[in-house]
Every structure is written in structure tokens, then in C-alpha cells.
Short mmCIF file of C-alpha atoms in Angstrom, two decimals:
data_model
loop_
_atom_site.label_atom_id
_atom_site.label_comp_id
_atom_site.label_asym_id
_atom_site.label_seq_id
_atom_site.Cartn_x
_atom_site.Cartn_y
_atom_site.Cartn_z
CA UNK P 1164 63.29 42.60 16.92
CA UNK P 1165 61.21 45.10 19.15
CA UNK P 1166 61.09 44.17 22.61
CA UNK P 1167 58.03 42.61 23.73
CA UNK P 1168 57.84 45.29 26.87
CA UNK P 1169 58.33 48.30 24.35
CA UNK P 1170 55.02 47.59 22.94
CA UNK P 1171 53.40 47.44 26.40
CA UNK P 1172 55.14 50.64 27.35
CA UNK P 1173 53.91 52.21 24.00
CA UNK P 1174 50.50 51.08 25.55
CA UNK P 1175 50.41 52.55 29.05
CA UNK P 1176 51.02 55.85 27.02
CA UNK P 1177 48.46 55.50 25.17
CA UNK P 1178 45.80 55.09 28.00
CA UNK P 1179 47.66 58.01 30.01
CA UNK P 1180 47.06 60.40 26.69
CA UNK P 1181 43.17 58.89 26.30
CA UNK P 1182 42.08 59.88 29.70
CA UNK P 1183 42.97 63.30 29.07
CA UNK P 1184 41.64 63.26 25.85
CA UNK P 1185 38.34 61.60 27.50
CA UNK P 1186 38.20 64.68 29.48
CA UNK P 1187 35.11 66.17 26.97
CA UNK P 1188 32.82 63.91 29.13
CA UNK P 1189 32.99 65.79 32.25
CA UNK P 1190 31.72 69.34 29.99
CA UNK P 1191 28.38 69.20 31.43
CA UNK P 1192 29.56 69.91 34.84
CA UNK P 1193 30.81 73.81 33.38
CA UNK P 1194 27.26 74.56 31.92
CA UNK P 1195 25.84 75.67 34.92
CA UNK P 1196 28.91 77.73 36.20
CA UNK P 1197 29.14 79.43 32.40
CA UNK P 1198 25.97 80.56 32.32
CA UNK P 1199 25.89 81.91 35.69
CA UNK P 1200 29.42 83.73 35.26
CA UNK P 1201 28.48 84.99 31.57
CA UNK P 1202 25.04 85.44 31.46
CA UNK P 1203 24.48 82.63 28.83
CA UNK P 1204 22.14 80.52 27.43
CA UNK P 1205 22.07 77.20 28.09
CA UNK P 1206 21.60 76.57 24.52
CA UNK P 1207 24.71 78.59 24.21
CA UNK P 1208 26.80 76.84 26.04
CA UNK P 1209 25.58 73.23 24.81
CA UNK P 1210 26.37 74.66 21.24
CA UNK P 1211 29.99 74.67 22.21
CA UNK P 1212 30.24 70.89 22.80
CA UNK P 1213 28.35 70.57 19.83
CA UNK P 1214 30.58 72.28 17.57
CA UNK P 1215 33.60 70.20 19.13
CA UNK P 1216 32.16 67.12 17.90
CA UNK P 1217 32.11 68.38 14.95
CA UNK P 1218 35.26 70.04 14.77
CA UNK P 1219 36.26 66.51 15.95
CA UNK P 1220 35.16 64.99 12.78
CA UNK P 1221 37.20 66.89 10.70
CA UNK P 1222 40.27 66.77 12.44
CA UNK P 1223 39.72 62.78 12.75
CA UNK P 1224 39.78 63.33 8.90
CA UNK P 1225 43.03 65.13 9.05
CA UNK P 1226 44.66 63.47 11.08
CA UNK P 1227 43.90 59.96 9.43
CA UNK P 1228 45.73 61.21 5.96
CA UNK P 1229 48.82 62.27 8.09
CA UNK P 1230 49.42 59.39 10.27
CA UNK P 1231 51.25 57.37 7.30
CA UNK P 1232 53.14 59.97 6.46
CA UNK P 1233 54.42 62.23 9.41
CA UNK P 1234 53.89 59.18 12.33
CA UNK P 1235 51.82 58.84 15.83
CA UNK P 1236 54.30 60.86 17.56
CA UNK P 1237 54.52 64.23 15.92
CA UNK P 1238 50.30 64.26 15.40
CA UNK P 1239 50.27 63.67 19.11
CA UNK P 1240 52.11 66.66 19.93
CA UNK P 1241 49.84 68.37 18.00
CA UNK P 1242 47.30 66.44 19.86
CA UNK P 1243 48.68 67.58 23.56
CA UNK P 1244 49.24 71.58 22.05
CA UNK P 1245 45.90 71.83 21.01
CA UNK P 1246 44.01 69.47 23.48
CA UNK P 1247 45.46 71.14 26.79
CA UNK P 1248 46.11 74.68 25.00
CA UNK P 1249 42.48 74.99 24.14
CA UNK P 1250 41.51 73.81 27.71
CA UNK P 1251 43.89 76.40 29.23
CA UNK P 1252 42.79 79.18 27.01
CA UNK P 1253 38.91 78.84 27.20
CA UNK P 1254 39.31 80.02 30.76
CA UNK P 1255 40.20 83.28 29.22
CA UNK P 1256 36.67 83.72 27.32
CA UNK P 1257 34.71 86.13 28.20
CA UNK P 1258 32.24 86.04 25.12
CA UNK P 1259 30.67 83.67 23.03
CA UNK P 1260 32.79 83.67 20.12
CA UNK P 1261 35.70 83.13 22.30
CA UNK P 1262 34.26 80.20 23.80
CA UNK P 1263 33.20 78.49 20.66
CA UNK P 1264 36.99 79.31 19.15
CA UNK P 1265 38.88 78.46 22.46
CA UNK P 1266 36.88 75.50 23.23
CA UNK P 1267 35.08 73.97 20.30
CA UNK P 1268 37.78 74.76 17.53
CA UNK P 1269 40.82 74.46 19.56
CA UNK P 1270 40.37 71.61 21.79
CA UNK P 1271 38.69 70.08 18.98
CA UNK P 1272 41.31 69.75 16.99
CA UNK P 1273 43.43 68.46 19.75
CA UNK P 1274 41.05 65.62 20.25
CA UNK P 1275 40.26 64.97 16.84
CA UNK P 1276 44.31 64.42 16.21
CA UNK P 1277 44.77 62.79 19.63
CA UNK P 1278 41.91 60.22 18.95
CA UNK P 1279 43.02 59.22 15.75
CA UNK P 1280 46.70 58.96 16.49
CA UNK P 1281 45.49 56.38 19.63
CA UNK P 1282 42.88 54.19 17.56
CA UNK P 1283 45.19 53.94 14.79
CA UNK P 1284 48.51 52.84 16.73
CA UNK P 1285 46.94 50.04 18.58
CA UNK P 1286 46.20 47.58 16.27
CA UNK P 1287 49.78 47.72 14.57
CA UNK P 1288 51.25 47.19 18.20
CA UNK P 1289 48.78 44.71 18.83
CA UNK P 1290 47.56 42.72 15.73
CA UNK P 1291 47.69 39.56 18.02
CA UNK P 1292 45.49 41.46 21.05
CA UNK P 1293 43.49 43.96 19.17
CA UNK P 1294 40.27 43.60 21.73
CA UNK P 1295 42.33 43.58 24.37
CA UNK P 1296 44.28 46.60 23.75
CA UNK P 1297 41.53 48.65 22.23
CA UNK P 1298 39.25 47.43 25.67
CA UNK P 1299 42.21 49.34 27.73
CA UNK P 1300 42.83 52.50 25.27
CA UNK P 1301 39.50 53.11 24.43
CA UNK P 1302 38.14 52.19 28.19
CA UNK P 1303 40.37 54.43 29.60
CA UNK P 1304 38.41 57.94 27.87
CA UNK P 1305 35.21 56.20 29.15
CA UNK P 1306 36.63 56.29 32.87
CA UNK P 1307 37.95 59.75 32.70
CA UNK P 1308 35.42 61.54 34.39
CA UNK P 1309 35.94 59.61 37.55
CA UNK P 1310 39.34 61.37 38.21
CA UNK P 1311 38.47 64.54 36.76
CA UNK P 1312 34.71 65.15 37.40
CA UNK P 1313 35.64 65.31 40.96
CA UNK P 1314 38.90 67.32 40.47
CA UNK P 1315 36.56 69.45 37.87
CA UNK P 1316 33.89 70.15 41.00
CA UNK P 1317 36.60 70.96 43.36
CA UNK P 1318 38.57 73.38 41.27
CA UNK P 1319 34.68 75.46 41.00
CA UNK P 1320 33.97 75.42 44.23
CA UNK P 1321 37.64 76.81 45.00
CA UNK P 1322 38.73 78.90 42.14
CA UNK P 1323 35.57 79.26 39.47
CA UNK P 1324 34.93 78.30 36.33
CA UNK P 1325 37.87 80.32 34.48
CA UNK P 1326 40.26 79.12 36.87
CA UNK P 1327 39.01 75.44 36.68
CA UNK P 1328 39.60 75.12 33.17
CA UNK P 1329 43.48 76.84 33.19
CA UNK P 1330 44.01 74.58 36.10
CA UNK P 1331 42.09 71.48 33.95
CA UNK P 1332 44.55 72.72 30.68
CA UNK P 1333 47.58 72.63 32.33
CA UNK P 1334 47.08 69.42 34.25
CA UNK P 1335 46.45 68.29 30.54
CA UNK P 1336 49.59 69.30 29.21
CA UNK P 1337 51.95 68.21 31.71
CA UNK P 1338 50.36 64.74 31.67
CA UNK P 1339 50.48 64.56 27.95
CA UNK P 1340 53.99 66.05 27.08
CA UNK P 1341 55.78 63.69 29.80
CA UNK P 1342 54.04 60.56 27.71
CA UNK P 1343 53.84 61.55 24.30
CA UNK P 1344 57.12 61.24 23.30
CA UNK P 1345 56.85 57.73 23.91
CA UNK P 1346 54.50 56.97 21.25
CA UNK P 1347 55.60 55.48 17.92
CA UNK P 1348 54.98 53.19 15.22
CA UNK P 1349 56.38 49.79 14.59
CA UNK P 1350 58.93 49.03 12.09
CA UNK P 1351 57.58 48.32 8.34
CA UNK P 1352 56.80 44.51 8.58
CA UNK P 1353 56.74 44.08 12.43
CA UNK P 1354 54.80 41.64 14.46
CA UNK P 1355 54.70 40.11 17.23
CA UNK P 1356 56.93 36.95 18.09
CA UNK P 1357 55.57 33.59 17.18
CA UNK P 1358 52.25 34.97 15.62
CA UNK P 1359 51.52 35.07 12.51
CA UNK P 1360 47.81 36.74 10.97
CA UNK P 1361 45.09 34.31 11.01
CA UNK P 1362 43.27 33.03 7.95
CA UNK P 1363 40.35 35.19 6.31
CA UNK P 1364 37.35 33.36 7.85
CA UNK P 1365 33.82 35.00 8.85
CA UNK P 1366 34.69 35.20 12.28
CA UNK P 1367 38.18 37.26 11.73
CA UNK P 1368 36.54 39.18 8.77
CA UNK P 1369 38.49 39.85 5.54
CA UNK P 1370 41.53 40.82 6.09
CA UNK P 1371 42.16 42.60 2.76
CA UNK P 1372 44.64 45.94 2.65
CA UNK P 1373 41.95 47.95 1.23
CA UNK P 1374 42.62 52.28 0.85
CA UNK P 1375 39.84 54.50 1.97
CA UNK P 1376 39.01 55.12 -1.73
CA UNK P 1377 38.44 51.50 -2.07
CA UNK P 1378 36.89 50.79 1.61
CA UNK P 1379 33.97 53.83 0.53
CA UNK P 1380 33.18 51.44 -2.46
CA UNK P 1381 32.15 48.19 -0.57
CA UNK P 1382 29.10 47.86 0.89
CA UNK P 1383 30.29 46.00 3.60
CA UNK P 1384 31.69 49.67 4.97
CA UNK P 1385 28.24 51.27 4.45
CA UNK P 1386 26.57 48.20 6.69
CA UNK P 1387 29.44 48.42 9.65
CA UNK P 1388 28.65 52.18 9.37
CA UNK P 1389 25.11 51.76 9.46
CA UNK P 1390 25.97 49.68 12.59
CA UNK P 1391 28.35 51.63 14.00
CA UNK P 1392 25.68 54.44 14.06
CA UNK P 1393 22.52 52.57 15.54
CA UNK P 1394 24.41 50.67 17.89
CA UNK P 1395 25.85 53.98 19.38
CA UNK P 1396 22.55 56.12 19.62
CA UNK P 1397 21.37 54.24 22.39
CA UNK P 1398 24.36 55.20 24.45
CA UNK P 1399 24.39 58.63 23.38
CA UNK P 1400 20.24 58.94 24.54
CA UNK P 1401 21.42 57.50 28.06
CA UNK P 1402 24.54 59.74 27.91
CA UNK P 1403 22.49 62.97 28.12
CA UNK P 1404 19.56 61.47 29.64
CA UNK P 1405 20.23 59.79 32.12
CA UNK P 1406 18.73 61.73 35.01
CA UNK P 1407 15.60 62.77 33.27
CA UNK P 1408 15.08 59.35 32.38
CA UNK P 1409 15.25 58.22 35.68
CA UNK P 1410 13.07 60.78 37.23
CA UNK P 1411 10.55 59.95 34.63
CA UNK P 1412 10.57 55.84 35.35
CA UNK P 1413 11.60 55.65 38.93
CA UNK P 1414 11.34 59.01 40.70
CA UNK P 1415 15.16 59.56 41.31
CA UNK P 1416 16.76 61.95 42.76
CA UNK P 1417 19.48 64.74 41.95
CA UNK P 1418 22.21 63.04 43.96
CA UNK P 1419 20.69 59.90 42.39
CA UNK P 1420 21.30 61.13 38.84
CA UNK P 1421 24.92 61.73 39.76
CA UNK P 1422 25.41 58.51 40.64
CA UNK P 1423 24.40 57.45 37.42
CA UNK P 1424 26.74 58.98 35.38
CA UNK P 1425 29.55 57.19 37.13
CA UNK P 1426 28.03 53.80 36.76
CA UNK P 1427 28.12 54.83 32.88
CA UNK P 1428 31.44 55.25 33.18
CA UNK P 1429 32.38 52.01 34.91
CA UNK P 1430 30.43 50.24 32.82
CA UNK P 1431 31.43 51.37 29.84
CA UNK P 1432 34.91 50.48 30.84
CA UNK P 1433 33.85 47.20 32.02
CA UNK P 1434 32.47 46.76 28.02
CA UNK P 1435 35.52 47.90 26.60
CA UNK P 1436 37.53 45.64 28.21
CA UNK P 1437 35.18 42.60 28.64
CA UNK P 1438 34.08 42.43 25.18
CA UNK P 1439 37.25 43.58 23.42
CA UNK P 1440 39.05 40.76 25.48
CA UNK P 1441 36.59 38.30 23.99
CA UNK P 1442 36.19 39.42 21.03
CA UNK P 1443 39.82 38.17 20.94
CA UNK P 1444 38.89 34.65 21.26
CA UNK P 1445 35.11 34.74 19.04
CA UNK P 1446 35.79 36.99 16.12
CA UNK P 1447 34.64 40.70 16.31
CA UNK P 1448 31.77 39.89 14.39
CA UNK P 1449 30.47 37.41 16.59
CA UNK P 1450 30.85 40.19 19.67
CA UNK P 1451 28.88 43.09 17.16
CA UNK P 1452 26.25 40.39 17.22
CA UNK P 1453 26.27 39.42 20.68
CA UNK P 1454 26.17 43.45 21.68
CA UNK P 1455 23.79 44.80 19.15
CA UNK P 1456 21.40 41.59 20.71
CA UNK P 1457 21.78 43.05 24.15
CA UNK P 1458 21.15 46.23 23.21
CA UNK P 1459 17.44 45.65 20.95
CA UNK P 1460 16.81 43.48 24.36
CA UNK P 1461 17.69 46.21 27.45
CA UNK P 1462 16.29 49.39 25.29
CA UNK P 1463 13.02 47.31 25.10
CA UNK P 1464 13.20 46.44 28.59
CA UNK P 1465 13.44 49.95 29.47
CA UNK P 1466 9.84 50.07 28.58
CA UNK P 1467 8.98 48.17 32.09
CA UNK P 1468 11.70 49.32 34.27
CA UNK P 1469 9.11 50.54 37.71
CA UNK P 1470 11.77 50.60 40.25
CA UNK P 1471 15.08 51.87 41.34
CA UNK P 1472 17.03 48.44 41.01
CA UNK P 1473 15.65 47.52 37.92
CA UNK P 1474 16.39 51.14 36.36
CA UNK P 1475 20.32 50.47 37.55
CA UNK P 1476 20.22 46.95 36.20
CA UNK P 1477 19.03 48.35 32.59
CA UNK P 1478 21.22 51.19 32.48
CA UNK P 1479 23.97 49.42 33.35
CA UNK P 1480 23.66 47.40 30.43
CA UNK P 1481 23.00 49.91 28.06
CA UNK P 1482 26.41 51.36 29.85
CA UNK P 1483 28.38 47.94 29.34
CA UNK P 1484 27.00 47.55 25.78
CA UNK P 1485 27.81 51.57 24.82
CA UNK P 1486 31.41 50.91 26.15
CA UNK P 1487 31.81 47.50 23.94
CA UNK P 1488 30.86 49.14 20.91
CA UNK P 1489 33.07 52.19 20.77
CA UNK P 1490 36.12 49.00 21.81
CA UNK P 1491 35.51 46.54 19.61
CA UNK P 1492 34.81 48.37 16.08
CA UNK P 1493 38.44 49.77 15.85
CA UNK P 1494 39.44 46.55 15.79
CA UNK P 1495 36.41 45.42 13.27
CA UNK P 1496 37.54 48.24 10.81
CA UNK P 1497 40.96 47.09 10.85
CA UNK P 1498 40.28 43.12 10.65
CA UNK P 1499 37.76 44.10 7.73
CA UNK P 1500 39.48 46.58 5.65
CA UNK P 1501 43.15 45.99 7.10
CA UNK P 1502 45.86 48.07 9.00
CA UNK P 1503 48.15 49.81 6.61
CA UNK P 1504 45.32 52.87 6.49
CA UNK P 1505 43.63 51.99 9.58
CA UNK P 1506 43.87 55.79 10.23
CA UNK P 1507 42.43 57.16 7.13
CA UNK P 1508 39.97 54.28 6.81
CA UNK P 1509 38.78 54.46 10.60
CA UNK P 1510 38.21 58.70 10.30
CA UNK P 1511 35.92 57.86 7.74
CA UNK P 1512 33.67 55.19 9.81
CA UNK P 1513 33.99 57.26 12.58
CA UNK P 1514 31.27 59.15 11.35
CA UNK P 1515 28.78 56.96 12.06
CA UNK P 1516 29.74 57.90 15.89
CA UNK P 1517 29.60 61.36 15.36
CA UNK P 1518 25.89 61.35 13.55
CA UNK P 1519 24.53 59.07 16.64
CA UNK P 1520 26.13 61.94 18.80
CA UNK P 1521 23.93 64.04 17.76
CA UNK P 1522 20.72 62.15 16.69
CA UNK P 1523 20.76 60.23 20.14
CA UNK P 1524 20.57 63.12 22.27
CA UNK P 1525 18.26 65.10 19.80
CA UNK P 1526 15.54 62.52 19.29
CA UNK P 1527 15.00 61.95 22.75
CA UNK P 1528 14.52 65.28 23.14
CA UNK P 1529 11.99 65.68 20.58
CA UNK P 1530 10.17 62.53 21.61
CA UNK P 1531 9.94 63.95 24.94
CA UNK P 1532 8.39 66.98 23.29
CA UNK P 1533 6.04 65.62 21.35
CA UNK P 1534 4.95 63.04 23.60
CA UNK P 1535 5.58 64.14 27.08
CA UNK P 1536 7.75 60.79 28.05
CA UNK P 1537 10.79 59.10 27.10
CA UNK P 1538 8.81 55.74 26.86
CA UNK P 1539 8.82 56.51 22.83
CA UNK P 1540 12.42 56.89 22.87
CA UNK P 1541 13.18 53.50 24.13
CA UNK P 1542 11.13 52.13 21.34
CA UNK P 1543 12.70 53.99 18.62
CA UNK P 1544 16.35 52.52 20.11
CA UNK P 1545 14.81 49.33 19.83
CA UNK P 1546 13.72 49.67 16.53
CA UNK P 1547 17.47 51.12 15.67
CA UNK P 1548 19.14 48.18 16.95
CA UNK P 1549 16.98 45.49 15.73
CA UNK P 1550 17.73 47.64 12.04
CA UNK P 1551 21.54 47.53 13.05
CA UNK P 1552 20.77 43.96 13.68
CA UNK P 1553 19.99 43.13 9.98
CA UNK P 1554 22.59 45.54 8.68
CA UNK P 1555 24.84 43.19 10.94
CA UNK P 1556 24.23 39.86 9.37
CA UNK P 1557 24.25 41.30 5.65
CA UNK P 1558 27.81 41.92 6.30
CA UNK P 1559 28.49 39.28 7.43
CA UNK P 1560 26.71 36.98 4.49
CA UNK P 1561 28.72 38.80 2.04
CA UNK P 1562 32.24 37.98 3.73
CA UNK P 1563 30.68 34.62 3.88
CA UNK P 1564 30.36 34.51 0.11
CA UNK P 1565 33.81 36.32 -0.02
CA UNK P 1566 35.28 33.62 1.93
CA UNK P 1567 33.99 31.08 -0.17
CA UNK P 1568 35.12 32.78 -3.62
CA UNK P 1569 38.44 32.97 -1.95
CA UNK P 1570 38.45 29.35 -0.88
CA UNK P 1571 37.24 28.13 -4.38
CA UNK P 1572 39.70 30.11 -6.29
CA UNK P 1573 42.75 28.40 -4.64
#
């Protein structure tokens, strides 16, 4: 029998290797520096964090059809190689390509394995705390900017912005390679002491082994997806909005703006651990609903925010319900579609993450073309959620029916 401690030792790993990995949130702070030092573009430069998520994608993909078959471990030395390698080596590039190879392909790959080695390890150390254990794992990437946005800013004001990023990439590695090795998968058949799975009921979802081939051929995966997406855009818009947002509703300032983007970050780890924890107790269906709800409600709201206190109120929630999301639908895949290939299964609903990644940010950008004001944006999140709303409870009528069939058939 595994120790009870192992698992939670397994787990402190695990948030030690995400805030590294959570690291990509702090890129915007290099933009300015890059462009000044190179001569770039700002479209340039945003192209590279672009291209990571991409890159991302397919090494999520990757990554999910090795984890069966090579283990957590071994793809999270990859992970750490790649990850803090790429991070190291960008600080050597001195021309686009470089950057885009360095940066977007490299590190991409390391976060891409590193991701998917986390998301899928957690529920098979955890089937009895999923929420809970995706709330700390997953929060912890949401709070990495507050160690190393202000580490980030001190290494440019010391040593520039090819400096910062060796400095940044071997931080990364040591941090990584002294925790890594600690990672592992349980034993064929292990769980927990005294628990055993809980019966296939709306609120716990399915709980059917189903493989990737077979999870693509369900609609249930094409509404979570559908979900998954929507639900995210919103906190994608406010992730690279934000400021202009603000100055647009309430006047607010630079140092304002800055501000901001830490209260994203502690709220989104206040989600993540919140409304995994409870999503423990109601059913991670019952938490999709109660977040998606929020979220139709505070993007709506948005519409009549007029002052400072109000703007931090809604943003803050649209922080919180970003940070629940991105927690609780690990644990949703794996409930619905089960945890033997969790990692292959997840890497494909991960899309839905990576599409709002870029549709968020792009369509408020357009709509503040077009129209001059972000006011448009807030109704087309609305719209989105209350659309990720319906896609919500047609899942959750067919596991209803499922349930039933299941029931009768006994």
C-alpha cells in the first residue's frame, strides 16, 4: 500500500513544477524591452507567444499518447529540458527566427509536455480529492507571476532583457530538476484507503473508461468542449485587456493597470481552489453550472461598471470564475470519460482552451476597432456564456438519460 504522505509529496512537486511552467504569463512584461533592444515590432514579438500556444497544443497532443506508455516522470524531464532550456536560450536571439525557435518552439514544447504530465497525474493520485488537488496544481500556474513578474522586472532593470531570460531559464531548471524526479504514477489498481469510486449519477458524471477514439464520438465531449471554450474567452478578453478596459470604463491609470493583473492572478487562484474544493462535495457539473452562471451575469454587468470599485469588484469575478474553470474541467474530463487516458483524452479537450486563447484576445480587439469601445465585447461574452450555458445542460440531460438506461438495465 502507498503511503498516504507519498501522494501528498507527489503533490507539492507538482505545484513546484506548475509555477515554473506558469511562467508564460509574465511574457508581456519582455515586449517592451524586445522591441527596444531589437528593433521589433510589436506584432513581432506578440507572434512569439502566439506560436507557443500553439506549439503548446501539439505537444499537449504528444505528450498525452506517451504518458501511458513511458510515465509522468521521464515526460517531465523532457518537460524541465525544454521548458527552462528554451527560456535560457532565447536570451541568445538576436533575430526573429531565433526568437520564434528559441522561445515559441522550444519552450513550447516544454510546456506542452510539462502541462500534460501535471493534469494527467493528479486525478490518479487523487481520485478521492480531484477539485481539491487540481484547485492547488492548476492554481499554482495562475499565481506565478507574483514571484516572477517582480523577479522578471528586477532582472531588466539590472541586467536587460537577454540576461533576464538566462537568469529566468536557469532559475527554471534548477527548480524543476531538484522536483521532478519525484513525480510518478501510482501502481496499476491503486487508490486511496477506505474509498472506493462513487456511483455514476448526474452529479459525478459517467464514469465510463472511454479511449480518445471513443471520447471524439460522443457528443457529450463536443458540448464540454463547446463549454470549455466559451467559458474561457471571457478570461482570455480580461487577460489581455485588462488595462485598456479599465481606462475605457473608469479612467485608470498605468500603475492602476498593474495592479490589475495581480488581482487576476489571486483570483484566479482563489477559483481554482474554491471551486475545485467544492466541486468535491456538489459534483463538477453542478460547479460548471454555478461558474458559467457567474460568468453570463459579471460580463453583462461589465456593461454598467462607472467607477473604480465597481470595475475591481467585476473583474475580480471574471478573475475568480477564469481560475475555476481551467481547475475544475480536468477533473470533469476525467469523471466523464474516466482516468486510464486522462492524458490522451484531456490533450484533445484542451483545445477548446487554446481556440478561446486566441479568439478572446482577438475579438476584443476587433470590436474595439470596429466600434471604438469594448462595451460590444462584454456583450458578445455574454452571449458566449449564456450559449455555453445551454451547451451545459444538454450534457448534462444526456448523462441523465444515460443514468437512467444504466439504472433500468440492472
Amino acid at each position: 500500500m502507498v503511503k498516504e504522505r507519498n501522494r501528498w509529496v507527489i503533490l507539492a512537486a507538482l505545484v513546484i513544477n506548475n509555477i515554473c511552467l506558469g511562467a508564460t504569463y509574465v511574457w508581456s512584461i519582455f515586449n517592451a524591452p524586445l522591441m527596444e533592444a531589437n528593433g521589433w515590432q510589436l506584432s513581432q514579438v506578440s507572434l512569439a507567444y502566439s506560436m507557443l500556444l500553439l506549439v503548446t497544443f501539439f505537444a499537449n497532443l504528444v505528450s498525452g499518447q506517451l504518458q501511458n506508455k513511458v510515465g509522468p516522470r521521464k515526460l517531465m524531464l523532457v518537460a524541465l529540458i525544454f521548458w527552462g532550456g528554451g527560456w535560457f536560450l532565447t536570451g541568445f536571439a538576436r533575430s526573429l527566427p531565433q526568437l520564434y525557435i528559441f522561445f515559441s518552439l522550444i519552450v513550447g514544447i516544454g510546456t506542452g509536455f510539462g502541462y500534460n504530465t501535471v493534469v494527467s497525474t493528479i486525478p490518479r493520485w487523487f481520485p478521492d480529492r480531484k477539485g481539491l488537488a487540481n484547485g492547488l496544481v492548476i492554481g499554482a500556474s495562475g499565481l506565478s507571476p507574483l514571484p516572477f513578474a517582480p523577479l522578471g522586472y528586477f532582472l531588466l532593470e539590472r541586467f536587460g532583457v537577454q540576461n533576464s531570460f538566462k537568469g529566468l531559464g536557469a532559475i527554471f531548471l534548477v527548480l524543476m530538476a531538484a522536483t521532478f524526479w519525484l513525480i510518478t504514477a501510482p501502481p496499476k489498481g491503486w487508490k486511496p484507503e477506505g474509498w472506493e469510486p462513487p456511483v455514476a449519477t448526474v452529479k459525478t458524471g459517467i464514469l465510463q473508461e472511454k479511449r480518445t477514439g471513443e471520447m471524439v464520438k460522443d457528443p457529450v465531449f463536443y458540448l464540454l468542449w463547446f463549454v470549455l471554450m466559451t467559458g474561457a474567452t471571457a478570461g482570455m478578453i480580461m487577460t489581455g485587456h485588462a488595462s485598456g478596459i479599465g481606462q475605457e470604463l473608469v479612467g485608470m491609470t498605468g500603475s492602476q493597470g498593474a495592479m490589475m493583473v495581480s488581482l487576476l492572478a489571486v483570483m484566479s487562484f482563489a477559483g481554482r481552489l474554491i471551486m475545485g474544493s467544492l466541486s468535491d462535495k456538489i459534483g463538477r457539473y453542478r460547479t460548471v453550472l454555478a461558474i458559467i452562471i457567474i460568468t453570463a451575469a459579471d460580463m453583462f454587468f461589465f456593461g454598467v461598471v462607472h467607477s473604480f470599485p465597481t470595475f475591481v469588484l467585476a473583474l475580480s469575478v471574471v478573475g475568480f470564475c477564469f481560475g475555476s474553470i481551467m481547475s475544475v474541467f480536468p477533473a470533469l474530463c476525467s469523471d466523464t470519460f474516466g482516468v486510464t487516458h486522462m492524458s490522451s483524452n484531456w490533450s484533445v479537450m484542451y483545445s477548446g482552451y487554446t481556440v478561446a486563447s486566441f479568439i478572446g484576445p482577438m475579438s476584443a480587439a476587433k470590436c474595439v476597432e470596429a466600434f471604438g469601445s469594448y462595451v460590444n465585447v462584454f456583450v458578445l461574452s455574454g452571449v458566449l456564456a449564456a450559449l455555453a450555458l445551454i451547451a451545459l445542460l444538454a450534457a448534462m440531460r444526456i448523462n441523465s438519460r444515460r443514468v437512467a438506461q444504466k439504472a433500468a438495465a440492472k
